[in-house]
Amino acid sequence: MVRYIDELQLTGKRVFIRVDFNVPLDDTQHVTDDTRIREALPTIKKVLASGGKPILASHLGRPKGVDPKFSLMPAAKRLSELLGKEYEVLMADDCIGEGVAKMAKDLKPGQVLLLENLRFHKEEEANDEGFARQLAACADVYCNDAFGTAHRAHASTAGMVPFVKEKCAGLLIRKEIEQLGKVVKHAEKPFVVVLGGSKVSDKIKVIENLLPKCQVMLIGGAMAYTFLKAQGIEVGKSRVEEDKLTLATKLLDSAKRLGVDLVLPIDHVCGTSPDAKSAAVDVLERAIPKDLMGLDIGGKTRALYTQHVRDARTVLWNGPMGVFEVPKFAEGTKSVAVAMANNRDAQTVVGGGDSAAAVNELGLAAKMTHVSTGGGASLEFLEGKELPGLKALE
Ligand code: ADP
Ligand code: MG
């Protein structure tokens, strides 16, 4: 059993909140997508409203040692704007040490302390015990609200937990578990799973875990060509994982056995390379000419997949339908996002970093039931795996 932040008495307590402020920055050190910061606000505000002292910690990027390019300062600035004038955000220049301990102790009501990038210390990812103890030293309560890193056992997500008196999860983690949990455990039928992205190998366990639960599985993205080739269909120069052909055949068989309608593209948008240099060529049939590669699902497939999504009561989507970074190969991805947004009778859940980015770019996030903040973490959750960050809180 995991307890949540609103079940604890917090008055006067220093609450260490592991947030996920791993946000994208531009060249001028501005946050270009603040979704993750906004998603952390309910927990931070809950602690403030309960008279607790929030001490926030996160990683940002993959720095090798201390590197100002990876400072959390831009996140502190954005957080301060989002919290408004009522509250004050203080920034520490490290995440451990006496200076941090003193700032944490001296926090006044209405103040929030953000610690500097956890990954400035290599001990964070190594889950070093000494470092974990130092992190724990500034806290009375540990709260994990970083769903995006819950699949990693690092010092701040797992190692430090036993060294803090009380532990709990935050409100974002609760939302993620509830929403992703609902589609995995109690999806209303018809349950349609839309899978895409670059590799079958990334998604095998998700397919295996969800096949017995869904009625329809729509496959797009590069992984579709491994499935098509496994059925003996010509896929030209499309990206294929040759060592996964047998597995693809097995998955197709088990879909048949389970009575799941596993749907593959019936036409394609092709090109000569997966970038903007290539022209987009419509291929109106299943087989792809020898000199072309499939880069998006075609118009007939878009209509077919839209129809399935329209008829669903639950839709789970992971992985773009094509090379959506290039506008001429983004229509398939867009059509799935639009069909989900338009189905107001269904639970619509998006997992996966690139798919979530596509939905955000299209401005459709608010029309979905839930867009997960965790790329890898949501994938592992959908595989049915236990996440170490959640296990540590039990
Ligand atoms: P997610 O992060 O949502 O789980 P993935 O990381 O699995 O998604 O896949 C996203 C990547 O897959 C994108 O970079 C996209 O360009 C690539 N991709 C999708 N379709 C194709 C294709 N037909 N050929 C090559 N790459 C593709
Ligand atoms: Mg990805």
XYZ file of C-alpha atoms and ligand atoms in Angstrom:
422
model
C 0.000 0.000 0.000
C 1.275 3.438 -0.945
C 0.196 6.476 1.069
C -0.389 9.815 -0.647
C 0.670 13.301 0.357
C -2.857 14.361 1.359
C -3.029 11.585 3.977
C -0.115 12.978 6.020
C 0.057 15.672 8.671
C 2.594 18.153 7.296
C 2.523 21.269 9.500
C 6.040 22.566 10.057
C 7.613 19.523 8.396
C 10.318 19.656 5.738
C 8.895 17.712 2.801
C 11.443 16.471 0.237
C 9.531 16.195 -3.050
C 11.246 14.297 -5.875
C 9.788 16.068 -8.905
C 10.467 15.532 -12.593
C 11.691 18.905 -13.838
C 13.675 17.289 -16.661
C 12.296 19.862 -19.093
C 13.519 20.845 -22.585
C 15.523 24.108 -22.752
C 16.358 26.272 -25.766
C 19.720 27.945 -26.516
C 18.875 30.879 -24.265
C 18.136 28.592 -21.308
C 14.370 29.024 -21.479
C 11.958 26.195 -20.742
C 10.260 25.312 -24.056
C 7.703 22.876 -22.610
C 6.672 23.387 -18.984
C 4.183 20.485 -18.827
C 6.178 18.623 -16.204
C 6.462 21.698 -13.979
C 2.745 22.415 -14.239
C 1.944 18.780 -13.466
C 3.927 19.039 -10.222
C 2.002 22.084 -8.962
C -0.863 20.246 -7.200
C 1.537 18.412 -4.881
C 3.676 21.502 -4.208
C 0.579 23.578 -3.447
C -0.824 20.820 -1.248
C 2.328 20.894 0.893
C 2.295 24.703 1.069
C -1.398 24.759 2.004
C -0.795 22.190 4.748
C 1.909 24.316 6.349
C 4.756 22.108 5.166
C 8.101 23.227 3.759
C 8.548 21.931 0.195
C 12.085 21.030 -0.815
C 12.113 20.056 -4.484
C 14.747 17.913 -6.177
C 15.081 16.774 -9.784
C 17.553 15.772 -12.425
C 17.906 17.580 -15.741
C 19.519 15.987 -18.772
C 22.641 13.878 -18.577
C 25.432 16.154 -17.279
C 28.887 14.760 -16.610
C 29.597 16.419 -13.290
C 28.707 20.044 -12.502
C 27.750 21.904 -15.698
C 25.887 25.257 -15.723
C 24.162 24.242 -18.987
C 22.223 21.698 -16.943
C 21.324 23.987 -14.039
C 17.744 23.842 -12.784
C 17.710 27.655 -12.569
C 15.453 28.016 -15.670
C 13.000 25.582 -14.062
C 13.085 27.617 -10.826
C 12.235 30.717 -12.811
C 9.321 29.049 -14.587
C 8.066 27.517 -11.336
C 8.117 30.932 -9.706
C 6.031 32.396 -12.561
C 3.540 29.525 -12.321
C 3.189 29.760 -8.527
C 2.584 33.502 -8.694
C 3.403 36.307 -6.275
C 1.892 34.543 -3.260
C 4.861 32.221 -3.070
C 8.625 32.565 -3.267
C 10.988 30.100 -4.932
C 14.525 29.833 -3.542
C 17.249 28.014 -5.427
C 20.119 26.163 -3.753
C 23.474 25.818 -5.525
C 23.742 22.111 -4.685
C 21.451 19.298 -3.577
C 23.384 18.180 -0.484
C 25.564 19.778 2.177
C 25.335 22.221 5.049
C 24.161 25.151 2.953
C 21.189 23.141 1.731
C 20.391 21.889 5.234
C 20.371 25.451 6.544
C 18.174 26.761 3.711
C 15.748 23.896 4.273
C 15.561 24.538 7.993
C 15.056 28.294 7.571
C 12.238 28.004 4.996
C 9.326 30.309 5.890
C 5.660 29.624 5.156
C 5.012 30.277 1.479
C 8.602 29.587 0.439
C 9.694 26.710 -1.792
C 13.273 25.484 -2.053
C 14.504 23.961 -5.316
C 17.753 22.015 -5.055
C 20.309 22.015 -7.868
C 20.476 19.148 -10.409
C 20.792 15.788 -8.639
C 22.916 14.430 -11.481
C 25.713 16.901 -10.769
C 26.672 14.037 -8.436
C 27.314 10.708 -10.162
C 26.231 9.060 -6.896
C 22.600 9.849 -7.781
C 22.369 7.347 -10.634
C 24.707 4.927 -8.856
C 22.174 4.894 -5.992
C 25.051 5.453 -3.562
C 24.054 4.968 0.056
C 26.168 7.786 1.496
C 24.704 10.236 -1.003
C 21.197 8.935 -0.312
C 21.704 9.556 3.409
C 22.897 13.093 2.702
C 19.792 13.810 0.613
C 17.616 12.406 3.373
C 19.283 14.593 6.011
C 17.282 17.702 5.069
C 13.839 16.064 5.224
C 11.166 14.911 7.660
C 8.917 13.538 4.938
C 9.821 11.975 1.569
C 7.366 12.387 -1.281
C 7.919 10.956 -4.749
C 5.998 12.760 -7.480
C 8.398 12.081 -10.357
C 6.517 9.514 -12.385
C 8.962 9.949 -15.274
C 11.816 8.453 -13.225
C 9.816 5.936 -11.183
C 11.231 3.111 -13.339
C 14.768 3.904 -12.143
C 16.218 2.940 -8.762
C 18.366 6.017 -8.112
C 19.354 7.659 -4.804
C 16.523 10.204 -4.984
C 13.858 7.768 -6.206
C 14.686 4.724 -4.091
C 17.931 4.826 -2.086
C 17.071 7.698 0.258
C 13.559 6.520 1.123
C 14.419 4.273 4.109
C 16.372 7.148 5.702
C 13.421 9.523 5.974
C 10.836 9.149 8.768
C 7.713 9.254 6.625
C 7.207 8.428 2.975
C 4.454 8.914 0.454
C 3.654 9.519 -3.216
C 2.454 12.775 -4.709
C -0.700 13.683 -6.577
C 0.812 13.391 -10.073
C 1.941 9.838 -9.368
C -1.540 9.084 -8.055
C -3.091 10.406 -11.269
C -0.675 8.410 -13.455
C -1.265 5.159 -11.552
C -5.026 5.646 -11.569
C -5.272 6.482 -15.266
C -2.751 3.978 -16.615
C -3.998 1.404 -14.096
C -7.572 1.843 -15.262
C -6.758 1.010 -18.901
C -4.597 -1.949 -17.940
C -7.018 -3.412 -15.393
C -10.566 -2.199 -16.040
C -10.771 -0.906 -19.593
C -14.294 -0.470 -20.835
C -14.866 -2.372 -24.105
C -14.225 -2.013 -26.964
C -10.647 -1.405 -25.851
C -8.490 -0.276 -28.783
C -4.708 -0.173 -28.423
C -2.776 1.905 -30.964
C 0.920 1.062 -31.143
C 3.638 2.607 -33.234
C 7.117 3.999 -32.932
C 10.441 2.856 -34.146
C 10.976 -0.689 -32.913
C 8.995 -3.857 -32.272
C 11.664 -4.844 -29.775
C 10.823 -1.788 -27.590
C 7.174 -2.760 -27.436
C 7.128 -6.594 -27.328
C 6.275 -6.767 -23.646
C 3.562 -4.123 -24.020
C 2.017 -6.125 -26.873
C 2.202 -9.356 -24.874
C 0.676 -7.739 -21.792
C -2.149 -5.963 -23.637
C -3.173 -8.569 -26.253
C -5.249 -10.566 -23.744
C -6.963 -7.377 -22.558
C -7.893 -5.504 -25.748
C -10.300 -6.189 -28.614
C -8.419 -4.299 -31.327
C -4.720 -3.512 -31.795
C -3.813 -1.014 -34.507
C -0.170 -1.063 -35.529
C 1.697 1.728 -37.297
C 5.150 3.293 -37.276
C 8.279 1.451 -38.304
C 7.259 -1.606 -36.281
C 4.438 -2.275 -38.755
C 6.936 -3.303 -41.466
C 8.411 -6.098 -39.372
C 4.877 -7.479 -38.987
C 4.121 -7.064 -42.701
C 7.368 -8.711 -43.742
C 6.665 -11.599 -41.349
C 3.514 -12.206 -43.390
C 5.529 -12.347 -46.595
C 4.558 -8.878 -47.812
C 7.167 -6.821 -49.710
C 8.245 -3.825 -47.606
C 11.002 -2.388 -49.819
C 13.632 -0.499 -47.881
C 11.458 0.030 -44.788
C 13.062 -0.388 -41.430
C 12.694 -4.050 -40.430
C 14.070 -5.911 -37.426
C 15.122 -9.123 -39.144
C 15.734 -10.905 -35.842
C 12.161 -10.216 -34.740
C 10.342 -11.771 -37.709
C 9.668 -15.074 -35.925
C 8.450 -13.220 -32.882
C 6.158 -11.065 -35.042
C 4.626 -14.224 -36.511
C 4.112 -15.583 -32.997
C 2.400 -12.379 -31.888
C 0.140 -12.454 -34.952
C -0.789 -16.052 -34.100
C -1.547 -15.281 -30.492
C -3.723 -12.329 -31.537
C -5.695 -14.730 -33.731
C -5.984 -17.248 -30.924
C -7.211 -14.557 -28.507
C -9.703 -13.214 -31.020
C -8.007 -9.810 -31.125
C -8.307 -7.842 -34.342
C -4.643 -6.985 -34.984
C -4.701 -4.462 -37.808
C -1.717 -3.577 -40.018
C -1.470 -0.701 -42.511
C -3.164 -1.296 -45.868
C -1.408 1.600 -47.614
C 1.543 3.895 -46.947
C 3.266 7.206 -47.383
C 6.759 6.323 -48.526
C 10.030 8.046 -49.306
C 13.688 7.373 -49.980
C 14.986 8.503 -46.565
C 13.374 9.232 -43.185
C 13.921 13.006 -43.356
C 12.664 16.188 -45.028
C 14.950 15.714 -48.077
C 12.817 12.857 -49.331
C 9.660 13.457 -51.358
C 6.475 11.878 -49.983
C 5.131 9.155 -52.274
C 1.654 7.698 -51.754
C 1.686 3.921 -52.127
C -1.936 2.834 -52.407
C -1.482 -0.850 -51.605
C 0.000 -3.050 -48.926
C 3.211 -3.961 -50.763
C 5.929 -1.313 -50.918
C 8.091 -0.908 -54.066
C 11.665 -2.190 -53.667
C 13.344 1.228 -53.743
C 11.062 2.935 -51.167
C 10.661 2.878 -47.410
C 7.416 3.227 -45.469
C 7.490 6.449 -43.441
C 3.831 6.920 -42.470
C 0.504 5.131 -42.731
C -1.452 5.990 -45.897
C -4.844 7.651 -46.385
C -6.932 4.447 -46.411
C -5.200 3.277 -43.238
C -5.816 6.657 -41.605
C -9.533 6.322 -42.332
C -9.598 2.723 -41.077
C -7.762 3.523 -37.830
C -9.935 6.606 -37.281
C -13.029 4.413 -37.570
C -11.716 1.961 -34.948
C -10.814 4.793 -32.567
C -14.225 6.381 -33.087
C -15.993 3.148 -32.081
C -13.892 2.553 -28.953
C -14.779 3.111 -25.311
C -11.129 2.973 -24.253
C -8.149 3.983 -26.377
C -4.541 3.608 -25.340
C -1.935 5.052 -27.684
C 1.806 4.557 -27.590
C 4.153 5.409 -30.434
C 3.775 7.660 -33.501
C 2.375 6.236 -36.767
C 5.232 7.643 -38.825
C 8.245 9.933 -38.866
C 6.093 12.688 -37.354
C 9.054 15.029 -36.847
C 8.834 15.690 -40.618
C 5.470 17.349 -41.461
C 4.927 15.383 -44.710
C 5.140 12.137 -42.718
C 3.063 13.354 -39.751
C -0.491 12.911 -41.067
C -0.957 9.399 -39.685
C 0.111 10.432 -36.195
C -2.092 13.500 -36.417
C -5.141 11.487 -37.507
C -4.854 9.155 -34.501
C -4.497 12.113 -32.126
C -7.484 13.904 -33.681
C -9.658 10.768 -33.642
C -8.881 10.246 -29.961
C -9.564 13.890 -29.119
C -12.901 13.712 -30.947
C -14.110 10.579 -29.142
C -15.689 12.196 -26.113
C -17.296 8.921 -24.927
C -14.013 7.083 -24.506
C -11.225 7.019 -21.963
C -8.287 8.234 -24.026
C -4.804 7.698 -22.657
C -1.472 8.552 -24.278
C 1.791 7.018 -23.069
C 5.309 7.319 -24.498
C 7.567 10.354 -24.777
C 7.294 10.973 -28.521
C 3.549 10.348 -28.684
C 2.969 12.739 -25.776
C 5.150 15.337 -27.520
C 3.081 14.932 -30.715
C -0.174 15.430 -28.787
C 1.208 18.501 -27.037
C 2.456 19.994 -30.307
C -0.968 19.503 -31.854
C -2.546 21.280 -28.881
C -4.788 18.276 -28.160
C -3.542 17.297 -24.700
C -6.503 18.905 -22.902
C -8.918 16.816 -24.989
C -7.420 13.519 -23.810
C -8.423 11.813 -20.574
C -4.742 11.518 -19.703
C -1.367 12.196 -21.286
C 1.330 10.466 -19.286
C 4.383 12.492 -18.199
C 6.502 9.353 -18.120
C 7.954 7.989 -21.376
C 9.949 4.966 -20.232
C 8.031 4.731 -16.965
C 4.639 4.557 -18.682
C 5.964 1.900 -21.047
C 7.207 -0.235 -18.157
C 3.903 0.261 -16.342
C 2.031 -0.908 -19.462
C 4.327 -3.939 -19.626
C 2.928 -4.860 -16.225
C 6.286 -4.326 -14.494
C 6.657 -3.143 -10.928
C 8.293 0.317 -10.854
C 11.143 0.576 -8.286
C 10.186 4.166 -7.393
C 6.724 2.991 -6.376
C 7.909 -0.186 -4.709
C 10.206 1.870 -2.443
C 7.140 3.660 -1.036
C 5.294 0.545 0.070
P 7.287 6.781 -27.960
O 8.382 7.659 -27.410
O 5.984 7.502 -28.088
O 7.180 5.486 -27.205
P 9.064 5.648 -29.929
O 10.222 6.246 -29.238
O 8.885 4.189 -29.878
O 7.713 6.384 -29.473
O 9.137 6.008 -31.498
C 9.234 7.308 -31.984
C 10.133 7.373 -33.185
O 9.735 6.440 -34.171
C 10.079 8.727 -33.839
O 11.347 9.325 -33.754
C 9.677 8.426 -35.276
O 10.378 9.217 -36.225
C 10.062 6.982 -35.426
N 9.293 6.352 -36.515
C 7.971 6.216 -36.614
N 7.619 5.640 -37.768
C 8.759 5.406 -38.459
C 9.071 4.826 -39.722
N 8.094 4.384 -40.520
N 10.365 4.723 -40.085
C 11.338 5.174 -39.275
N 11.117 5.728 -38.060
C 9.848 5.850 -37.650
Mg 10.563 7.670 -27.696
